[in-house]
PDB file of C-alpha atoms in Angstrom:
ATOM      1  CA  MET S   1     -13.412  12.946 -14.268  1.00 83.00           C
ATOM      2  CA  ILE S   2     -10.514  10.647 -15.021  1.00 92.00           C
ATOM      3  CA  ASP S   3      -8.730  11.209 -18.339  1.00 94.00           C
ATOM      4  CA  ALA S   4      -7.436   7.760 -19.349  1.00 95.00           C
ATOM      5  CA  ALA S   5      -4.901   9.184 -21.820  1.00 97.00           C
ATOM      6  CA  GLN S   6      -3.521  11.494 -19.160  1.00 97.00           C
ATOM      7  CA  VAL S   7      -3.309   8.618 -16.677  1.00 97.00           C
ATOM      8  CA  ARG S   8      -1.310   6.594 -19.200  1.00 98.00           C
ATOM      9  CA  GLN S   9       1.061   9.517 -19.737  1.00 98.00           C
ATOM     10  CA  ARG S  10       1.528   9.981 -16.003  1.00 97.00           C
ATOM     11  CA  VAL S  11       2.089   6.269 -15.382  1.00 98.00           C
ATOM     12  CA  ASP S  12       4.810   6.324 -18.023  1.00 98.00           C
ATOM     13  CA  GLU S  13       6.390   9.325 -16.292  1.00 97.00           C
ATOM     14  CA  GLN S  14       6.442   7.529 -12.930  1.00 97.00           C
ATOM     15  CA  ARG S  15       8.126   4.536 -14.559  1.00 97.00           C
ATOM     16  CA  ARG S  16      10.769   6.876 -15.962  1.00 97.00           C
ATOM     17  CA  ARG S  17      11.313   8.343 -12.497  1.00 97.00           C
ATOM     18  CA  ILE S  18      11.746   4.864 -11.045  1.00 97.00           C
ATOM     19  CA  ALA S  19      14.203   3.860 -13.773  1.00 97.00           C
ATOM     20  CA  ALA S  20      16.193   7.073 -13.388  1.00 97.00           C
ATOM     21  CA  ALA S  21      16.521   6.376  -9.653  1.00 96.00           C
ATOM     22  CA  GLY S  22      18.029   2.984 -10.426  1.00 95.00           C
ATOM     23  CA  GLY S  23      14.911   0.896  -9.937  1.00 93.00           C
ATOM     24  CA  VAL S  24      14.938  -2.555 -11.480  1.00 87.00           C
ATOM     25  CA  ASP S  25      11.681  -4.515 -11.327  1.00 92.00           C
ATOM     26  CA  VAL S  26      10.199  -2.014  -8.847  1.00 97.00           C
ATOM     27  CA  ARG S  27       6.423  -2.465  -8.658  1.00 97.00           C
ATOM     28  CA  LEU S  28       4.331   0.648  -9.290  1.00 98.00           C
ATOM     29  CA  VAL S  29       1.125   0.560  -7.258  1.00 98.00           C
ATOM     30  CA  ALA S  30      -1.420   3.104  -8.470  1.00 98.00           C
ATOM     31  CA  VAL S  31      -3.231   4.491  -5.419  1.00 97.00           C
ATOM     32  CA  THR S  32      -6.849   5.153  -6.349  1.00 95.00           C
ATOM     33  CA  LYS S  33      -8.265   6.284  -2.995  1.00 92.00           C
ATOM     34  CA  THR S  34     -11.169   8.771  -3.235  1.00 91.00           C
ATOM     35  CA  HIS S  35     -11.326   8.275  -7.012  1.00 94.00           C
ATOM     36  CA  GLY S  36     -13.988   6.065  -8.566  1.00 93.00           C
ATOM     37  CA  ALA S  37     -13.791   2.727 -10.307  1.00 95.00           C
ATOM     38  CA  GLU S  38     -12.908   4.554 -13.532  1.00 95.00           C
ATOM     39  CA  ALA S  39      -9.514   5.334 -11.982  1.00 96.00           C
ATOM     40  CA  ILE S  40      -8.868   1.616 -11.542  1.00 97.00           C
ATOM     41  CA  ARG S  41      -9.873   0.956 -15.140  1.00 96.00           C
ATOM     42  CA  ALA S  42      -7.583   3.746 -16.379  1.00 97.00           C
ATOM     43  CA  ALA S  43      -4.649   2.420 -14.329  1.00 97.00           C
ATOM     44  CA  VAL S  44      -5.142  -1.079 -15.709  1.00 96.00           C
ATOM     45  CA  ALA S  45      -5.341   0.290 -19.261  1.00 96.00           C
ATOM     46  CA  ALA S  46      -2.068   2.135 -18.618  1.00 97.00           C
ATOM     47  CA  GLY S  47      -0.354  -1.121 -17.708  1.00 96.00           C
ATOM     48  CA  CYS S  48      -0.563  -1.041 -13.921  1.00 96.00           C
ATOM     49  CA  ARG S  49      -0.965  -4.571 -12.587  1.00 95.00           C
ATOM     50  CA  ALA S  50      -1.639  -3.479  -8.990  1.00 97.00           C
ATOM     51  CA  ILE S  51      -3.691  -0.755  -7.343  1.00 98.00           C
ATOM     52  CA  GLY S  52      -3.696   0.433  -3.741  1.00 98.00           C
ATOM     53  CA  GLU S  53      -6.725   1.369  -1.669  1.00 97.00           C
ATOM     54  CA  ASN S  54      -6.910   2.918   1.804  1.00 96.00           C
ATOM     55  CA  TYR S  55     -10.555   2.646   2.847  1.00 96.00           C
ATOM     56  CA  VAL S  56     -12.508  -0.556   3.273  1.00 97.00           C
ATOM     57  CA  GLN S  57     -16.007   0.615   2.384  1.00 96.00           C
ATOM     58  CA  GLU S  58     -14.804   2.604  -0.609  1.00 95.00           C
ATOM     59  CA  LEU S  59     -12.811  -0.372  -1.873  1.00 97.00           C
ATOM     60  CA  VAL S  60     -15.693  -2.818  -1.528  1.00 97.00           C
ATOM     61  CA  ALA S  61     -17.983  -0.485  -3.485  1.00 96.00           C
ATOM     62  CA  LYS S  62     -15.459  -0.034  -6.295  1.00 95.00           C
ATOM     63  CA  VAL S  63     -14.720  -3.735  -6.701  1.00 94.00           C
ATOM     64  CA  ALA S  64     -18.458  -4.374  -7.034  1.00 94.00           C
ATOM     65  CA  GLU S  65     -18.416  -2.136 -10.128  1.00 95.00           C
ATOM     66  CA  LEU S  66     -15.558  -3.986 -11.828  1.00 94.00           C
ATOM     67  CA  ASP S  67     -15.887  -6.819 -14.265  1.00 91.00           C
ATOM     68  CA  PRO S  68     -13.693  -9.732 -13.093  1.00 89.00           C
ATOM     69  CA  ALA S  69     -11.744  -9.535 -16.353  1.00 87.00           C
ATOM     70  CA  GLU S  70     -10.622  -5.962 -15.597  1.00 86.00           C
ATOM     71  CA  ARG S  71      -9.776  -6.495 -11.944  1.00 93.00           C
ATOM     72  CA  PRO S  72      -6.087  -5.893 -11.114  1.00 96.00           C
ATOM     73  CA  GLU S  73      -4.219  -7.102  -8.038  1.00 97.00           C
ATOM     74  CA  ILE S  74      -5.658  -5.159  -5.127  1.00 98.00           C
ATOM     75  CA  ARG S  75      -3.458  -4.126  -2.228  1.00 98.00           C
ATOM     76  CA  PHE S  76      -4.919  -2.656   0.934  1.00 98.00           C
ATOM     77  CA  ILE S  77      -2.582   0.085   2.159  1.00 98.00           C
ATOM     78  CA  GLY S  78      -4.653   1.957   4.756  1.00 96.00           C
ATOM     79  CA  ARG S  79      -4.735   1.559   8.508  1.00 95.00           C
ATOM     80  CA  LEU S  80      -7.050  -1.320   9.208  1.00 97.00           C
ATOM     81  CA  GLN S  81      -9.426  -1.858  12.093  1.00 97.00           C
ATOM     82  CA  THR S  82      -9.722  -5.469  13.198  1.00 97.00           C
ATOM     83  CA  ASN S  83     -13.520  -5.416  12.882  1.00 97.00           C
ATOM     84  CA  LYS S  84     -13.237  -4.420   9.198  1.00 97.00           C
ATOM     85  CA  VAL S  85     -11.216  -7.442   8.108  1.00 98.00           C
ATOM     86  CA  ARG S  86     -14.311  -9.516   7.376  1.00 98.00           C
ATOM     87  CA  GLN S  87     -15.353  -7.017   4.696  1.00 98.00           C
ATOM     88  CA  LEU S  88     -12.125  -7.640   2.795  1.00 98.00           C
ATOM     89  CA  VAL S  89     -12.738 -11.360   2.311  1.00 98.00           C
ATOM     90  CA  GLY S  90     -12.643 -12.083  -1.413  1.00 95.00           C
ATOM     91  CA  VAL S  91     -11.833  -8.429  -2.155  1.00 97.00           C
ATOM     92  CA  VAL S  92      -8.112  -7.943  -1.515  1.00 98.00           C
ATOM     93  CA  ASP S  93      -5.065  -9.844  -2.662  1.00 98.00           C
ATOM     94  CA  VAL S  94      -2.541  -8.339  -0.237  1.00 98.00           C
ATOM     95  CA  ILE S  95      -2.863  -6.458   3.064  1.00 98.00           C
ATOM     96  CA  GLU S  96       0.179  -4.237   3.578  1.00 98.00           C
ATOM     97  CA  THR S  97      -0.628  -2.615   6.920  1.00 98.00           C
ATOM     98  CA  VAL S  98      -0.413  -5.464   9.432  1.00 98.00           C
ATOM     99  CA  ASP S  99       1.098  -4.077  12.618  1.00 98.00           C
ATOM    100  CA  ARG S 100      -0.238  -5.931  15.673  1.00 98.00           C
ATOM    101  CA  ASP S 101      -1.066  -9.343  17.098  1.00 98.00           C
ATOM    102  CA  SER S 102      -4.848  -8.874  17.059  1.00 98.00           C
ATOM    103  CA  LEU S 103      -4.854  -7.983  13.370  1.00 98.00           C
ATOM    104  CA  ILE S 104      -2.727 -11.014  12.529  1.00 98.00           C
ATOM    105  CA  ALA S 105      -5.154 -13.273  14.386  1.00 98.00           C
ATOM    106  CA  GLU S 106      -8.229 -11.805  12.687  1.00 98.00           C
ATOM    107  CA  ILE S 107      -6.755 -11.966   9.196  1.00 98.00           C
ATOM    108  CA  ALA S 108      -5.689 -15.572   9.766  1.00 98.00           C
ATOM    109  CA  ARG S 109      -9.225 -16.389  10.916  1.00 98.00           C
ATOM    110  CA  ARG S 110     -11.056 -14.576   8.120  1.00 98.00           C
ATOM    111  CA  ILE S 111      -8.597 -14.911   5.207  1.00 98.00           C
ATOM    112  CA  PRO S 112      -6.440 -17.990   5.802  1.00 98.00           C
ATOM    113  CA  GLY S 113      -3.143 -17.880   3.936  1.00 98.00           C
ATOM    114  CA  CYS S 114      -3.510 -14.183   3.104  1.00 98.00           C
ATOM    115  CA  ARG S 115      -0.503 -12.432   1.614  1.00 98.00           C
ATOM    116  CA  ILE S 116       0.611  -9.641   3.934  1.00 98.00           C
ATOM    117  CA  PHE S 117       3.261  -7.039   4.643  1.00 98.00           C
ATOM    118  CA  ILE S 118       4.209  -5.977   8.157  1.00 98.00           C
ATOM    119  CA  GLN S 119       3.941  -2.201   8.498  1.00 98.00           C
ATOM    120  CA  VAL S 120       6.773  -0.597  10.453  1.00 98.00           C
ATOM    121  CA  ASN S 121       6.937   2.910  11.883  1.00 97.00           C
ATOM    122  CA  VAL S 122      10.536   3.882  11.164  1.00 96.00           C
ATOM    123  CA  SER S 123       9.974   7.623  11.560  1.00 94.00           C
ATOM    124  CA  GLY S 124       8.839   7.613  15.179  1.00 91.00           C
ATOM    125  CA  GLU S 125       5.925   9.899  14.265  1.00 90.00           C
ATOM    126  CA  GLU S 126       2.900   9.067  16.394  1.00 87.00           C
ATOM    127  CA  GLN S 127       0.382   9.863  13.664  1.00 88.00           C
ATOM    128  CA  LYS S 128       1.777   7.130  11.437  1.00 90.00           C
ATOM    129  CA  GLY S 129       0.789   3.482  11.742  1.00 92.00           C
ATOM    130  CA  GLY S 130       3.149   0.581  12.078  1.00 97.00           C
ATOM    131  CA  CYS S 131       4.859  -1.509  14.705  1.00 98.00           C
ATOM    132  CA  ARG S 132       8.134  -0.574  16.361  1.00 97.00           C
ATOM    133  CA  PRO S 133      11.244  -1.683  14.462  1.00 98.00           C
ATOM    134  CA  GLU S 134      12.241  -3.911  17.389  1.00 98.00           C
ATOM    135  CA  ASP S 135       8.943  -5.804  17.112  1.00 98.00           C
ATOM    136  CA  VAL S 136       9.322  -6.795  13.451  1.00 98.00           C
ATOM    137  CA  ALA S 137      10.906 -10.216  13.934  1.00 98.00           C
ATOM    138  CA  ASP S 138       8.293 -11.221  16.507  1.00 98.00           C
ATOM    139  CA  LEU S 139       5.357 -10.154  14.320  1.00 98.00           C
ATOM    140  CA  VAL S 140       6.797 -11.885  11.270  1.00 98.00           C
ATOM    141  CA  ALA S 141       7.176 -15.099  13.269  1.00 98.00           C
ATOM    142  CA  LYS S 142       3.629 -14.860  14.652  1.00 98.00           C
ATOM    143  CA  ALA S 143       2.144 -14.184  11.217  1.00 98.00           C
ATOM    144  CA  ARG S 144       3.956 -17.129   9.716  1.00 98.00           C
ATOM    145  CA  ALA S 145       2.882 -19.362  12.588  1.00 98.00           C
ATOM    146  CA  ALA S 146      -0.722 -18.274  11.922  1.00 98.00           C
ATOM    147  CA  GLY S 147      -0.401 -19.448   8.323  1.00 98.00           C
ATOM    148  CA  LEU S 148      -0.136 -16.033   6.692  1.00 98.00           C
ATOM    149  CA  ARG S 149       2.226 -15.454   3.782  1.00 98.00           C
ATOM    150  CA  VAL S 150       4.549 -12.660   4.871  1.00 98.00           C
ATOM    151  CA  GLU S 151       5.989 -11.125   1.702  1.00 98.00           C
ATOM    152  CA  GLY S 152       7.680  -7.998   2.962  1.00 98.00           C
ATOM    153  CA  LEU S 153       7.739  -4.874   5.098  1.00 98.00           C
ATOM    154  CA  MET S 154       5.962  -1.570   4.456  1.00 98.00           C
ATOM    155  CA  THR S 155       6.405   1.964   5.757  1.00 98.00           C
ATOM    156  CA  VAL S 156       5.421   5.591   5.209  1.00 97.00           C
ATOM    157  CA  GLY S 157       8.326   8.010   5.007  1.00 95.00           C
ATOM    158  CA  ARG S 158       9.007  10.764   7.503  1.00 94.00           C
ATOM    159  CA  THR S 159       7.085  13.985   6.946  1.00 94.00           C
ATOM    160  CA  GLY S 160       9.229  16.714   5.424  1.00 95.00           C
ATOM    161  CA  PRO S 161      11.586  17.008   2.461  1.00 95.00           C
ATOM    162  CA  PRO S 162      12.247  13.744   0.611  1.00 94.00           C
ATOM    163  CA  ASP S 163      15.734  13.303   2.044  1.00 96.00           C
ATOM    164  CA  ALA S 164      14.272  13.258   5.562  1.00 96.00           C
ATOM    165  CA  ALA S 165      12.807   9.852   4.775  1.00 97.00           C
ATOM    166  CA  ALA S 166      16.104   8.300   3.669  1.00 97.00           C
ATOM    167  CA  PRO S 167      17.329   6.999   7.061  1.00 97.00           C
ATOM    168  CA  GLY S 168      14.013   5.299   7.767  1.00 98.00           C
ATOM    169  CA  PHE S 169      13.912   3.735   4.314  1.00 98.00           C
ATOM    170  CA  ARG S 170      17.409   2.357   4.761  1.00 98.00           C
ATOM    171  CA  GLN S 171      16.397   0.992   8.153  1.00 98.00           C
ATOM    172  CA  LEU S 172      13.363  -0.777   6.669  1.00 98.00           C
ATOM    173  CA  ARG S 173      15.504  -2.379   3.957  1.00 98.00           C
ATOM    174  CA  ALA S 174      17.953  -3.603   6.604  1.00 98.00           C
ATOM    175  CA  LEU S 175      15.112  -4.983   8.743  1.00 98.00           C
ATOM    176  CA  ALA S 176      13.657  -6.845   5.770  1.00 98.00           C
ATOM    177  CA  ASP S 177      17.030  -8.380   5.006  1.00 98.00           C
ATOM    178  CA  GLU S 178      17.466  -9.409   8.651  1.00 97.00           C
ATOM    179  CA  VAL S 179      14.224 -11.401   8.672  1.00 98.00           C
ATOM    180  CA  GLY S 180      14.695 -12.804   5.186  1.00 97.00           C
ATOM    181  CA  LEU S 181      12.061 -10.806   3.320  1.00 98.00           C
ATOM    182  CA  ALA S 182      12.666  -9.668  -0.244  1.00 97.00           C
ATOM    183  CA  GLU S 183       9.945  -7.031  -0.491  1.00 98.00           C
ATOM    184  CA  CYS S 184       9.995  -3.453   0.789  1.00 98.00           C
ATOM    185  CA  SER S 185       6.966  -1.271   0.087  1.00 98.00           C
ATOM    186  CA  MET S 186       8.208   2.275   0.610  1.00 98.00           C
ATOM    187  CA  GLY S 187       8.119   5.496  -1.335  1.00 97.00           C
ATOM    188  CA  MET S 188       5.249   7.636  -2.584  1.00 96.00           C
ATOM    189  CA  THR S 189       4.830  10.523  -5.009  1.00 94.00           C
ATOM    190  CA  ALA S 190       7.183  12.938  -3.251  1.00 94.00           C
ATOM    191  CA  ASP S 191       9.932  10.569  -2.123  1.00 96.00           C
ATOM    192  CA  LEU S 192       9.974   7.610  -4.499  1.00 97.00           C
ATOM    193  CA  GLU S 193      13.508   8.360  -5.761  1.00 97.00           C
ATOM    194  CA  VAL S 194      14.840   8.279  -2.199  1.00 98.00           C
ATOM    195  CA  ALA S 195      12.993   5.032  -1.536  1.00 98.00           C
ATOM    196  CA  VAL S 196      14.220   3.325  -4.700  1.00 98.00           C
ATOM    197  CA  ALA S 197      17.799   4.326  -3.889  1.00 97.00           C
ATOM    198  CA  ALA S 198      17.351   2.755  -0.443  1.00 98.00           C
ATOM    199  CA  GLY S 199      16.171  -0.575  -1.876  1.00 97.00           C
ATOM    200  CA  SER S 200      12.415  -0.290  -2.332  1.00 98.00           C
ATOM    201  CA  THR S 201      10.740  -2.991  -4.393  1.00 98.00           C
ATOM    202  CA  GLU S 202       7.352  -1.223  -4.483  1.00 98.00           C
ATOM    203  CA  VAL S 203       6.302   2.415  -4.620  1.00 98.00           C
ATOM    204  CA  ARG S 204       2.749   3.630  -4.008  1.00 98.00           C
ATOM    205  CA  VAL S 205       1.809   6.617  -6.172  1.00 98.00           C
ATOM    206  CA  GLY S 206      -1.519   8.415  -6.212  1.00 96.00           C
ATOM    207  CA  SER S 207      -1.536  12.151  -6.864  1.00 93.00           C
ATOM    208  CA  ALA S 208       1.197  12.037  -9.525  1.00 96.00           C
ATOM    209  CA  ILE S 209      -1.019   9.687 -11.539  1.00 97.00           C
ATOM    210  CA  PHE S 210      -4.584  10.817 -10.803  1.00 95.00           C
ATOM    211  CA  GLY S 211      -4.110  14.372  -9.581  1.00 87.00           C
ATOM    212  CA  GLU S 212      -5.105  15.633  -6.166  1.00 78.00           C
ATOM    213  CA  ARG S 213      -7.424  13.371  -4.244  1.00 69.00           C
ATOM    214  CA  VAL S 214     -11.127  14.172  -4.246  1.00 61.00           C
ATOM    215  CA  ARG S 215     -11.820  16.107  -1.056  1.00 59.00           C
ATOM    216  CA  ARG S 216     -14.748  15.056   1.084  1.00 50.00           C
ATOM    217  CA  HIS S 217     -16.276  16.431   4.224  1.00 38.00           C
ATOM    218  CA  ALA S 218     -15.131  13.297   6.005  1.00 43.00           C
ATOM    219  CA  ASP S 219     -13.183  10.266   4.884  1.00 42.00           C
ATOM    220  CA  PRO S 220     -15.122   7.007   4.870  1.00 40.00           C
ATOM    221  CA  LEU S 221     -14.516   4.650   7.719  1.00 36.00           C
ATOM    222  CA  ARG S 222     -11.711   2.212   7.222  1.00 41.00           C
TER     223      ARG S 222
END
Protein backbone atom coordinates (compact mmCIF):
# COMPACT_ATOMS: atom_id res chain seq x y z
CA MET A 1 0.00 0.00 0.00
CA ILE A 2 1.13 3.52 -0.77
CA ASP A 3 1.05 5.99 2.12
CA ALA A 4 0.39 9.38 0.49
CA ALA A 5 1.63 11.34 3.52
CA GLN A 6 4.86 9.36 3.55
CA VAL A 7 5.30 9.92 -0.19
CA ARG A 8 4.92 13.67 0.33
CA GLN A 9 7.52 13.60 3.10
CA ARG A 10 9.94 11.63 0.95
CA VAL A 11 9.43 13.88 -2.08
CA ASP A 12 10.27 16.87 0.11
CA GLU A 13 13.42 15.09 1.29
CA GLN A 14 14.55 14.43 -2.29
CA ARG A 15 14.04 18.10 -3.12
CA ARG A 16 16.22 19.01 -0.14
CA ARG A 17 18.91 16.62 -1.38
CA ILE A 18 18.80 18.22 -4.82
CA ALA A 19 19.02 21.73 -3.37
CA ALA A 20 21.89 20.77 -1.06
CA ALA A 21 23.80 19.42 -4.07
CA GLY A 22 23.45 22.78 -5.80
CA GLY A 23 20.52 21.92 -8.03
CA VAL A 24 18.58 24.84 -9.46
CA ASP A 25 15.41 24.00 -11.39
CA VAL A 26 16.35 20.29 -11.47
CA ARG A 27 13.30 18.21 -12.40
CA LEU A 28 12.39 15.41 -9.99
CA VAL A 29 10.85 12.48 -11.85
CA ALA A 30 9.08 10.06 -9.52
CA VAL A 31 9.67 6.53 -10.83
CA THR A 32 6.56 4.46 -10.18
CA LYS A 33 7.52 1.16 -11.83
CA THR A 34 5.95 -1.95 -10.25
CA HIS A 35 3.74 0.25 -8.05
CA GLY A 36 0.09 0.81 -8.92
CA ALA A 37 -1.77 3.86 -10.11
CA GLU A 38 -2.09 4.99 -6.48
CA ALA A 39 1.65 5.73 -6.55
CA ILE A 40 1.12 8.13 -9.44
CA ARG A 41 -1.72 9.82 -7.59
CA ALA A 42 0.41 10.16 -4.44
CA ALA A 43 3.32 11.63 -6.42
CA VAL A 44 1.04 14.18 -8.07
CA ALA A 45 -0.45 15.10 -4.68
CA ALA A 46 3.09 15.61 -3.38
CA GLY A 47 3.80 18.12 -6.12
CA CYS A 48 5.59 15.95 -8.68
CA ARG A 49 4.74 17.14 -12.18
CA ALA A 50 6.41 14.18 -13.93
CA ILE A 51 6.54 10.44 -13.35
CA GLY A 52 8.77 7.82 -14.96
CA GLU A 53 7.74 4.35 -16.08
CA ASN A 54 9.88 1.48 -17.36
CA TYR A 55 7.43 -1.09 -18.73
CA VAL A 56 5.01 -0.54 -21.57
CA GLN A 57 2.19 -2.87 -20.57
CA GLU A 58 2.30 -1.78 -16.94
CA LEU A 59 2.23 1.88 -17.97
CA VAL A 60 -0.71 1.45 -20.33
CA ALA A 61 -2.72 -0.29 -17.61
CA LYS A 62 -2.00 2.42 -15.05
CA VAL A 63 -2.88 5.31 -17.34
CA ALA A 64 -6.22 3.64 -18.05
CA GLU A 65 -7.00 3.95 -14.32
CA LEU A 66 -6.23 7.67 -14.13
CA ASP A 67 -8.69 10.47 -14.55
CA PRO A 68 -7.35 12.92 -17.17
CA ALA A 69 -7.39 15.68 -14.56
CA GLU A 70 -4.90 13.80 -12.36
CA ARG A 71 -2.56 12.70 -15.12
CA PRO A 72 0.99 14.10 -14.79
CA GLU A 73 3.61 14.33 -17.52
CA ILE A 74 4.61 10.76 -18.29
CA ARG A 75 8.17 9.92 -19.24
CA PHE A 76 9.12 6.50 -20.52
CA ILE A 77 12.53 5.59 -19.09
CA GLY A 78 12.84 1.85 -19.77
CA ARG A 79 14.54 0.07 -22.63
CA LEU A 80 12.09 0.05 -25.48
CA GLN A 81 11.48 -2.56 -28.13
CA THR A 82 10.58 -1.14 -31.52
CA ASN A 83 7.43 -3.27 -31.75
CA LYS A 84 6.13 -1.76 -28.49
CA VAL A 85 6.14 1.85 -29.66
CA ARG A 86 2.62 1.64 -31.05
CA GLN A 87 1.28 0.92 -27.56
CA LEU A 88 2.66 4.22 -26.30
CA VAL A 89 0.67 6.36 -28.73
CA GLY A 90 -1.39 8.82 -26.69
CA VAL A 91 0.12 7.48 -23.45
CA VAL A 92 3.55 9.07 -23.07
CA ASP A 93 4.74 12.65 -23.27
CA VAL A 94 8.48 11.97 -23.52
CA ILE A 95 10.54 8.90 -24.45
CA GLU A 96 13.96 9.10 -22.82
CA THR A 97 15.57 5.88 -24.03
CA VAL A 98 16.04 6.41 -27.77
CA ASP A 99 19.33 4.79 -28.75
CA ARG A 100 19.19 3.51 -32.34
CA ASP A 101 18.09 4.32 -35.87
CA SER A 102 15.24 1.80 -35.99
CA LEU A 103 13.67 3.20 -32.83
CA ILE A 104 13.89 6.75 -34.17
CA ALA A 105 12.14 5.68 -37.37
CA GLU A 106 9.35 3.86 -35.55
CA ILE A 107 8.69 6.67 -33.10
CA ALA A 108 8.59 9.19 -35.95
CA ARG A 109 6.10 6.96 -37.77
CA ARG A 110 3.85 6.25 -34.79
CA ILE A 111 4.20 9.45 -32.73
CA PRO A 112 5.17 12.29 -35.08
CA GLY A 113 6.87 15.18 -33.31
CA CYS A 114 7.41 13.16 -30.13
CA ARG A 115 9.64 14.68 -27.47
CA ILE A 116 12.64 12.44 -26.90
CA PHE A 117 15.99 12.08 -25.17
CA ILE A 118 18.88 10.15 -26.68
CA GLN A 119 20.13 7.53 -24.23
CA VAL A 120 23.91 7.22 -24.05
CA ASN A 121 25.96 4.45 -22.48
CA VAL A 122 28.77 6.39 -20.83
CA SER A 123 29.80 3.58 -18.47
CA GLY A 124 30.74 1.00 -21.09
CA GLU A 125 28.74 -1.64 -19.19
CA GLU A 126 27.14 -4.07 -21.63
CA GLN A 127 24.04 -4.61 -19.52
CA LYS A 128 23.08 -0.95 -19.79
CA GLY A 129 21.21 0.50 -22.75
CA GLY A 130 22.26 3.49 -24.77
CA CYS A 131 24.24 4.39 -27.85
CA ARG A 132 27.99 4.91 -27.89
CA PRO A 133 29.11 8.44 -26.99
CA GLU A 134 30.63 8.84 -30.47
CA ASP A 135 27.23 8.16 -32.06
CA VAL A 136 25.34 10.91 -30.23
CA ALA A 137 25.67 13.67 -32.82
CA ASP A 138 24.57 11.36 -35.63
CA LEU A 139 21.49 10.11 -33.75
CA VAL A 140 20.50 13.63 -32.73
CA ALA A 141 20.72 14.74 -36.36
CA LYS A 142 18.69 11.75 -37.58
CA ALA A 143 16.00 12.27 -34.94
CA ARG A 144 15.67 15.92 -35.81
CA ALA A 145 15.52 15.11 -39.51
CA ALA A 146 12.70 12.65 -38.73
CA GLY A 147 10.73 15.45 -37.08
CA LEU A 148 11.27 14.41 -33.48
CA ARG A 149 11.87 17.00 -30.77
CA VAL A 150 15.21 16.13 -29.21
CA GLU A 151 15.26 17.73 -25.76
CA GLY A 152 18.31 16.18 -24.15
CA LEU A 153 20.50 13.20 -23.35
CA MET A 154 19.89 10.48 -20.76
CA THR A 155 22.11 7.93 -19.05
CA VAL A 156 22.28 5.44 -16.19
CA GLY A 157 25.31 5.82 -13.94
CA ARG A 158 28.05 3.24 -13.57
CA THR A 159 27.34 0.44 -11.11
CA GLY A 160 29.20 0.87 -7.84
CA PRO A 161 29.66 3.66 -5.30
CA PRO A 162 28.13 7.01 -6.31
CA ASP A 163 31.47 8.60 -7.16
CA ALA A 164 32.08 5.90 -9.78
CA ALA A 165 29.36 7.50 -11.88
CA ALA A 166 30.88 10.99 -11.83
CA PRO A 167 33.13 10.72 -14.92
CA GLY A 168 30.29 9.40 -17.05
CA PHE A 169 27.92 12.10 -15.83
CA ARG A 170 30.45 14.79 -16.68
CA GLN A 171 30.90 13.22 -20.11
CA LEU A 172 27.15 13.26 -20.76
CA ARG A 173 26.92 16.94 -19.79
CA ALA A 174 29.78 17.75 -22.16
CA LEU A 175 28.15 15.75 -24.98
CA ALA A 176 24.86 17.58 -24.48
CA ASP A 177 26.62 20.92 -24.63
CA GLU A 178 28.46 19.89 -27.80
CA VAL A 179 25.23 19.14 -29.66
CA GLY A 180 23.35 22.11 -28.24
CA LEU A 181 21.00 20.31 -25.86
CA ALA A 182 20.06 21.86 -22.53
CA GLU A 183 18.68 18.77 -20.81
CA CYS A 184 20.59 15.96 -19.10
CA SER A 185 18.57 13.21 -17.44
CA MET A 186 21.03 11.53 -15.08
CA GLY A 187 21.07 10.55 -11.45
CA MET A 188 18.89 8.20 -9.42
CA THR A 189 18.31 7.48 -5.74
CA ALA A 190 21.89 6.50 -4.90
CA ASP A 191 23.83 8.98 -7.03
CA LEU A 192 21.65 12.05 -7.53
CA GLU A 193 24.07 14.37 -5.68
CA VAL A 194 26.90 13.34 -8.00
CA ALA A 195 24.67 13.85 -11.02
CA VAL A 196 23.45 17.28 -9.94
CA ALA A 197 27.04 18.39 -9.32
CA ALA A 198 27.90 17.26 -12.86
CA GLY A 199 25.10 19.32 -14.43
CA SER A 200 22.00 17.14 -14.39
CA THR A 201 18.70 18.86 -15.14
CA GLU A 202 16.58 15.81 -14.24
CA VAL A 203 16.92 13.06 -11.66
CA ARG A 204 14.83 9.88 -11.65
CA VAL A 205 14.00 8.65 -8.14
CA GLY A 206 11.96 5.60 -7.24
CA SER A 207 12.89 3.68 -4.11
CA ALA A 208 13.66 6.78 -2.03
CA ILE A 209 10.09 7.94 -2.63
CA PHE A 210 8.02 4.74 -2.77
CA GLY A 211 10.23 2.23 -0.99
CA GLU A 212 11.60 -0.93 -2.53
CA ARG A 213 9.97 -1.96 -5.77
CA VAL A 214 7.31 -4.66 -5.66
CA ARG A 215 9.04 -7.92 -6.53
CA ARG A 216 7.45 -10.16 -9.12
CA HIS A 217 8.30 -13.56 -10.47
CA ALA A 218 9.04 -11.92 -13.79
CA ASP A 219 8.98 -8.33 -14.96
CA PRO A 220 6.33 -7.52 -17.55
CA LEU A 221 7.45 -7.23 -21.11
CA ARG A 222 8.59 -3.82 -22.17
